[in-house]
């Protein structure tokens, strides 16, 4: 893949490209803010050597494994462990299988991320392919074993200012404490993700709630105690550096029950969860809906930024899930209704400047029809960047084209990377910066925005907006 | 903002831009037709001096006030009156607050409209911003007080041939009579908008219907009398110059009840409206649906062009509405079903050339999936231009990209501006002409349409199509 | 229309256009594969002279007749026969009417197809229009009567390798037998389309099922016999060269009933179909849903590729349908749910490499939200090309932009033309090749894909992918 072209992702028209280059020069070397992601804090706390190439790049990356599976390459042959944790191929074999099928990723963001990571982060410029699998494998193995490729060395080299992880409400914050005491120049902070204790449709809901109660000392047998435990736990996350919560939900439905009804629903769900029939989908939906509003209320109190990631139908591919478990590629988007769904929450807190609710979507039809109009009127609402399947050059372009005219740039939070692939973080940001500069360059070239304001906006999108939106200014 | 660049909104590629320029030369100076809008006829009838800058440009413009509110600037501080009509800041203070937040409008059509209006209409070329607020305010104030900035002087300067206002079924047509007798070279005509008397979910439905009856002398206590009153009132609008009706409805649902059922529904709604429970949403929806078909029937008879604006959930932001009332920015689009919704009406009148039904949408997913296929087969159907949140460069481009291949250009009505901001009318048309020329230029540059046919099409979109669609030829 | 420009449909930017030209040089002269279409096999079997110009190009083309009808030109005046089969105008009159309204097709794919067909296939380069109607008519008439414009001569000249027709389950395969014995260098093969025998909402369902039983000798009075008849008939199609089945359904709903329930449903439907009330919509939907899964099961067994074309509301324009019958332009797309709809089928067969299920859509919102994510994980799923209203330059571009990043190129089947207009086949392929090269050229110009890989991909999309997807390799 040779060296990455300096004009990558810029429009081909020479005058627009020149403008894009100039804008990009303003943002290229800005520090990175990663206020939402899925890096394992233990890896950083222990400064573990990165895993072998396939285990680093291939098997944990569901973008790669789902595409390969769709073309008949089983995840097992890529080193994805089965439910018992057993891996069935050597790392080198997995890497070879991946390289043989490299052509499948033409036109995908995965190709771009990997190419640019290998070249710019690992200095491996041999083009990928069946013929070069072993050579690249050996080069990578050598790099990985070098001290400058340890996680903490990379953290520094990447210019990361803040890296947020995503953590269960009952999660262990000791890694974060260690990191806070040992690192300087970068904050690695947790994010409060309470899905396991707020979604009664999960088989482990009740046990997760009990764990939460044990952790905080609250009586989670009552609605009041359950809410207290959540509030207390949020405070502990905040003390550990957290500035945000995150909520993964099937729909964007919210509810605003009176306290008595909410308590009765909670009591009933504790009974239903242990009954033979289990929790009904309708009751679970209502409880999740109510809990979003409760979380918003707590955010008003404690200032944690609330993130909402709705609209994924998890584990659509039943056989794949049965064999391999969560996150191996069977999640599929669904149509998502924000306009009616969010209304109960917004009626209570939508105009409250203390709440900051960042919305994501897997349903692009909502960009111009629902999300931009909502974010363009409610003070509490912000738009998260193009997410998941749309965290890609075309997806990001559509996001700007479809939201800017109604919501502007300043109701968006700039870029957050949402990756679990630690070494690809700088590349993800670089792609976003390039695509945003390309969009701004078009506005300049079409005389819709002066160049100086475009440059200021580019810097805001890359740095100032995420800093402000996620309240990362202070310590 | 200096002088507006002559290539504004044209594609950057030099060959395409050259073509766009040539096409634009054919349409730039064509007269303006504004067959749908919200200018106040009294302002023109009395030739009132335009209000002060903030009251002219800021407080009545919900595009501006909603964006500013979304970033924490309260409408009150922009001079929006409360429900009691009280304004809480001076006009100059409101203007300063607006200018301080001018950067929020980067990338939005509002910025483009305002920049171009100030420069080209008011000759104010000082760039807007916090530092220039007072200077621009003073320049504007001077212009506004000059006789050549009186509404009628502007009407003439704009080259308007027809300006339609939007008027309640019970509205006062005396301003239009005065204008008809006093103006020459331009027609200011009313549009019949009967929502208040056709939507029984409104609290003022029954009283509006009674007013209608008083006005026409019909017995609106019966279904037949109610229909007579509407037909008679339409005739009065027509006599006052109207060529169209307009219908703002939550959905595009239509119905075709037999006369007996329709009469029974009307009778029942008159009872329900005064009952404690009020009108049920389902009954209201059915009545609105039936009334669309009745209006289509009357259009077949009297030739008034029927416009349908469905899909807005009004006053989504409850607190904002409670404080400030209608049209202050809480309206949000909803998914809209045209395929099933319009079918009862189309079964009756869809193939009747006497009906002309112009469809608008706030749900862009319907462009290629529903609206273009429907307009591309039913003789009665025409597509209105990109509306509201989409009346913008990107929105207009998507409209053409998504509808032209199935519906062509000639099932659309060209451009109508839909603005309440009188001094921005020429700018709105200029933007649309530029964007359509940019789209046509791409077709020419890609050898999909010869340049001479593109030029003819550009003229049709800018002038001939609205003239034909809205039956503006006569008088 | 003079000569078709060699750069037609290529982006105007000179560097991107140069790349597009280079890519196109690799695919321009590749043989054509047409594994899905609606050419009449009898025409080929009998090598009939093509019909007169309007009967060739206008009256059978619902793209043309619906557009003209939408602007007040009745299909009768274009030579469309009424339900009694009577044609009301001369072919020349029909042609003149068409030419008078030629401007309506500006910006539509129909214009492009026809221009290019006339010029490149028929050597008629006089621009179409009211003034040239008779001249073009005469030129065309001359060409059509020449031996080199007989269907078989054209087949050869077009470089067609495979041409699939679409045939009812009870269809006559004798034309295909004749063609197989007489043609060399090209295969004309049938496609098994069983809608008439799998959709109990059709008035002719029961009689079609009986015909099927007579044909195969199975007792279609039982569920088992009905399934046997279908399986046997599929084998006969396969023996006649078929490699695929095709299924036109209102929705993508599938079902996976146990054998007993399915049998009871079948038994009940046979009763209901002869009852006064007829078959309920719900029962019909469930049966169609079940039959899709049965067809998938049979495809696993016999290897026929399964095509699914859901989402068309047929005959929306009731008056047009009543007067003229099927396929005259009243079909309108509907929102289509693939994520939930396909799940029962996918749970059974989605990961089975023996199944190949090609999905089409008339709901573009599903491209990025549903279809690409599904095809990007299920081994059995492939995406068919942009279909019907979207089989057009803008539609094809959106297809690639919205699906490639998630599904890649290799989960698509390349191009299939789906046309009933035999002489336009090469043009349809040429348009698709140009648009795909334009898309690939942008990736190259933006340094997202090396030129050599783009060229390989262009060839795959034009030739290798349809060959592989439709299992056309063998004899």
PDB file of C-alpha atoms in Angstrom, chain A residues 30-127:
ATOM      1  CA  UNK A  30      -4.093  18.964  17.142  1.00  0.00           C
ATOM      2  CA  UNK A  31      -4.125  16.737  20.219  1.00  0.00           C
ATOM      3  CA  UNK A  32      -6.634  13.872  20.239  1.00  0.00           C
ATOM      4  CA  UNK A  33      -9.682  13.728  22.455  1.00  0.00           C
ATOM      5  CA  UNK A  34     -11.318  10.335  22.699  1.00  0.00           C
ATOM      6  CA  UNK A  35     -14.226  10.793  25.084  1.00  0.00           C
ATOM      7  CA  UNK A  36     -16.030   7.652  23.922  1.00  0.00           C
ATOM      8  CA  UNK A  37     -14.384   4.325  23.184  1.00  0.00           C
ATOM      9  CA  UNK A  38     -13.880   0.716  24.101  1.00  0.00           C
ATOM     10  CA  UNK A  39     -10.192   0.327  24.870  1.00  0.00           C
ATOM     11  CA  UNK A  40      -9.494  -2.093  27.735  1.00  0.00           C
ATOM     12  CA  UNK A  41      -8.204  -0.084  30.711  1.00  0.00           C
ATOM     13  CA  UNK A  42      -6.318  -3.110  32.027  1.00  0.00           C
ATOM     14  CA  UNK A  43      -4.160  -3.160  28.920  1.00  0.00           C
ATOM     15  CA  UNK A  44      -3.074   0.377  29.645  1.00  0.00           C
ATOM     16  CA  UNK A  45      -2.812  -0.079  33.395  1.00  0.00           C
ATOM     17  CA  UNK A  46      -0.501  -3.050  32.990  1.00  0.00           C
ATOM     18  CA  UNK A  47       1.160  -1.623  29.885  1.00  0.00           C
ATOM     19  CA  UNK A  48       0.898  -5.074  28.322  1.00  0.00           C
ATOM     20  CA  UNK A  49       2.651  -5.851  25.075  1.00  0.00           C
ATOM     21  CA  UNK A  50       0.175  -5.696  22.220  1.00  0.00           C
ATOM     22  CA  UNK A  51      -1.057  -9.109  21.062  1.00  0.00           C
ATOM     23  CA  UNK A  52       0.166 -10.877  17.931  1.00  0.00           C
ATOM     24  CA  UNK A  53      -0.933  -9.420  14.554  1.00  0.00           C
ATOM     25  CA  UNK A  54      -4.155 -11.362  13.967  1.00  0.00           C
ATOM     26  CA  UNK A  55      -5.174 -11.099  17.602  1.00  0.00           C
ATOM     27  CA  UNK A  56      -4.400  -7.400  17.453  1.00  0.00           C
ATOM     28  CA  UNK A  57      -6.007  -6.465  14.169  1.00  0.00           C
ATOM     29  CA  UNK A  58      -8.345  -9.215  12.999  1.00  0.00           C
ATOM     30  CA  UNK A  59     -10.115 -11.402  15.518  1.00  0.00           C
ATOM     31  CA  UNK A  60     -11.437  -8.647  17.817  1.00  0.00           C
ATOM     32  CA  UNK A  61     -12.611  -6.453  14.920  1.00  0.00           C
ATOM     33  CA  UNK A  62     -16.204  -7.265  14.087  1.00  0.00           C
ATOM     34  CA  UNK A  63     -16.070  -5.086  10.962  1.00  0.00           C
ATOM     35  CA  UNK A  64     -13.519  -7.546   9.591  1.00  0.00           C
ATOM     36  CA  UNK A  65     -14.964 -10.779  10.886  1.00  0.00           C
ATOM     37  CA  UNK A  66     -18.508 -10.086   9.727  1.00  0.00           C
ATOM     38  CA  UNK A  67     -17.394  -9.186   6.200  1.00  0.00           C
ATOM     39  CA  UNK A  68     -15.243 -12.302   5.972  1.00  0.00           C
ATOM     40  CA  UNK A  69     -18.025 -14.483   7.346  1.00  0.00           C
ATOM     41  CA  UNK A  70     -20.410 -13.047   4.750  1.00  0.00           C
ATOM     42  CA  UNK A  71     -18.061 -14.445   2.131  1.00  0.00           C
ATOM     43  CA  UNK A  72     -17.739 -17.834   3.731  1.00  0.00           C
ATOM     44  CA  UNK A  73     -14.705 -17.395   5.992  1.00  0.00           C
ATOM     45  CA  UNK A  74     -15.603 -18.658   9.426  1.00  0.00           C
ATOM     46  CA  UNK A  75     -14.577 -16.509  12.414  1.00  0.00           C
ATOM     47  CA  UNK A  76     -12.861 -19.555  13.925  1.00  0.00           C
ATOM     48  CA  UNK A  77     -10.400 -19.554  11.055  1.00  0.00           C
ATOM     49  CA  UNK A  78      -9.601 -15.932  11.907  1.00  0.00           C
ATOM     50  CA  UNK A  79      -8.768 -16.728  15.490  1.00  0.00           C
ATOM     51  CA  UNK A  80     -12.066 -15.716  17.053  1.00  0.00           C
ATOM     52  CA  UNK A  81     -12.438 -17.844  20.201  1.00  0.00           C
ATOM     53  CA  UNK A  82     -15.495 -20.020  20.663  1.00  0.00           C
ATOM     54  CA  UNK A  83     -17.771 -19.594  23.681  1.00  0.00           C
ATOM     55  CA  UNK A  84     -15.426 -21.762  25.705  1.00  0.00           C
ATOM     56  CA  UNK A  85     -12.627 -19.354  24.909  1.00  0.00           C
ATOM     57  CA  UNK A  86     -10.776 -21.814  22.702  1.00  0.00           C
ATOM     58  CA  UNK A  87      -8.919 -20.524  19.658  1.00  0.00           C
ATOM     59  CA  UNK A  88      -8.740 -23.000  16.779  1.00  0.00           C
ATOM     60  CA  UNK A  89      -5.947 -21.675  14.552  1.00  0.00           C
ATOM     61  CA  UNK A  90      -2.520 -20.215  15.054  1.00  0.00           C
ATOM     62  CA  UNK A  91      -2.235 -16.465  14.872  1.00  0.00           C
ATOM     63  CA  UNK A  92      -0.166 -16.718  11.715  1.00  0.00           C
ATOM     64  CA  UNK A  93      -2.726 -18.958  10.023  1.00  0.00           C
ATOM     65  CA  UNK A  94      -5.464 -16.498  10.926  1.00  0.00           C
ATOM     66  CA  UNK A  95      -3.411 -13.666   9.488  1.00  0.00           C
ATOM     67  CA  UNK A  96      -2.829 -15.577   6.243  1.00  0.00           C
ATOM     68  CA  UNK A  97      -6.526 -16.286   5.843  1.00  0.00           C
ATOM     69  CA  UNK A  98      -7.250 -12.630   6.390  1.00  0.00           C
ATOM     70  CA  UNK A  99      -4.655 -11.519   3.838  1.00  0.00           C
ATOM     71  CA  UNK A 100      -5.985 -13.931   1.243  1.00  0.00           C
ATOM     72  CA  UNK A 101      -9.324 -12.164   1.448  1.00  0.00           C
ATOM     73  CA  UNK A 102      -8.010  -8.637   1.672  1.00  0.00           C
ATOM     74  CA  UNK A 103      -9.642  -7.684  -1.645  1.00  0.00           C
ATOM     75  CA  UNK A 104     -13.059  -7.982   0.008  1.00  0.00           C
ATOM     76  CA  UNK A 105     -12.401  -4.733   1.847  1.00  0.00           C
ATOM     77  CA  UNK A 106     -12.016  -2.565  -1.230  1.00  0.00           C
ATOM     78  CA  UNK A 107     -14.125   0.543  -0.755  1.00  0.00           C
ATOM     79  CA  UNK A 108     -14.631  -0.066   2.979  1.00  0.00           C
ATOM     80  CA  UNK A 109     -13.407   2.078   5.865  1.00  0.00           C
ATOM     81  CA  UNK A 110     -11.755  -1.000   7.370  1.00  0.00           C
ATOM     82  CA  UNK A 111      -9.294  -1.056   4.519  1.00  0.00           C
ATOM     83  CA  UNK A 112      -8.451   2.595   4.981  1.00  0.00           C
ATOM     84  CA  UNK A 113      -8.023   2.308   8.733  1.00  0.00           C
ATOM     85  CA  UNK A 114      -5.810  -0.750   8.519  1.00  0.00           C
ATOM     86  CA  UNK A 115      -3.646   0.515   5.661  1.00  0.00           C
ATOM     87  CA  UNK A 116      -3.054   3.781   7.388  1.00  0.00           C
ATOM     88  CA  UNK A 117      -2.435   2.177  10.798  1.00  0.00           C
ATOM     89  CA  UNK A 118       0.112  -0.221   9.374  1.00  0.00           C
ATOM     90  CA  UNK A 119       1.898   2.504   7.464  1.00  0.00           C
ATOM     91  CA  UNK A 120       1.773   5.409   9.840  1.00  0.00           C
ATOM     92  CA  UNK A 121       1.693   3.751  13.239  1.00  0.00           C
ATOM     93  CA  UNK A 122       3.701   0.578  12.578  1.00  0.00           C
ATOM     94  CA  UNK A 123       5.855   1.751   9.691  1.00  0.00           C
ATOM     95  CA  UNK A 124       4.889  -1.304   7.647  1.00  0.00           C
ATOM     96  CA  UNK A 125       4.469  -0.166   4.079  1.00  0.00           C
ATOM     97  CA  UNK A 126       4.409  -3.519   2.292  1.00  0.00           C
ATOM     98  CA  UNK A 127       1.059  -3.760   0.508  1.00  0.00           C
TER      99      UNK A 127
END
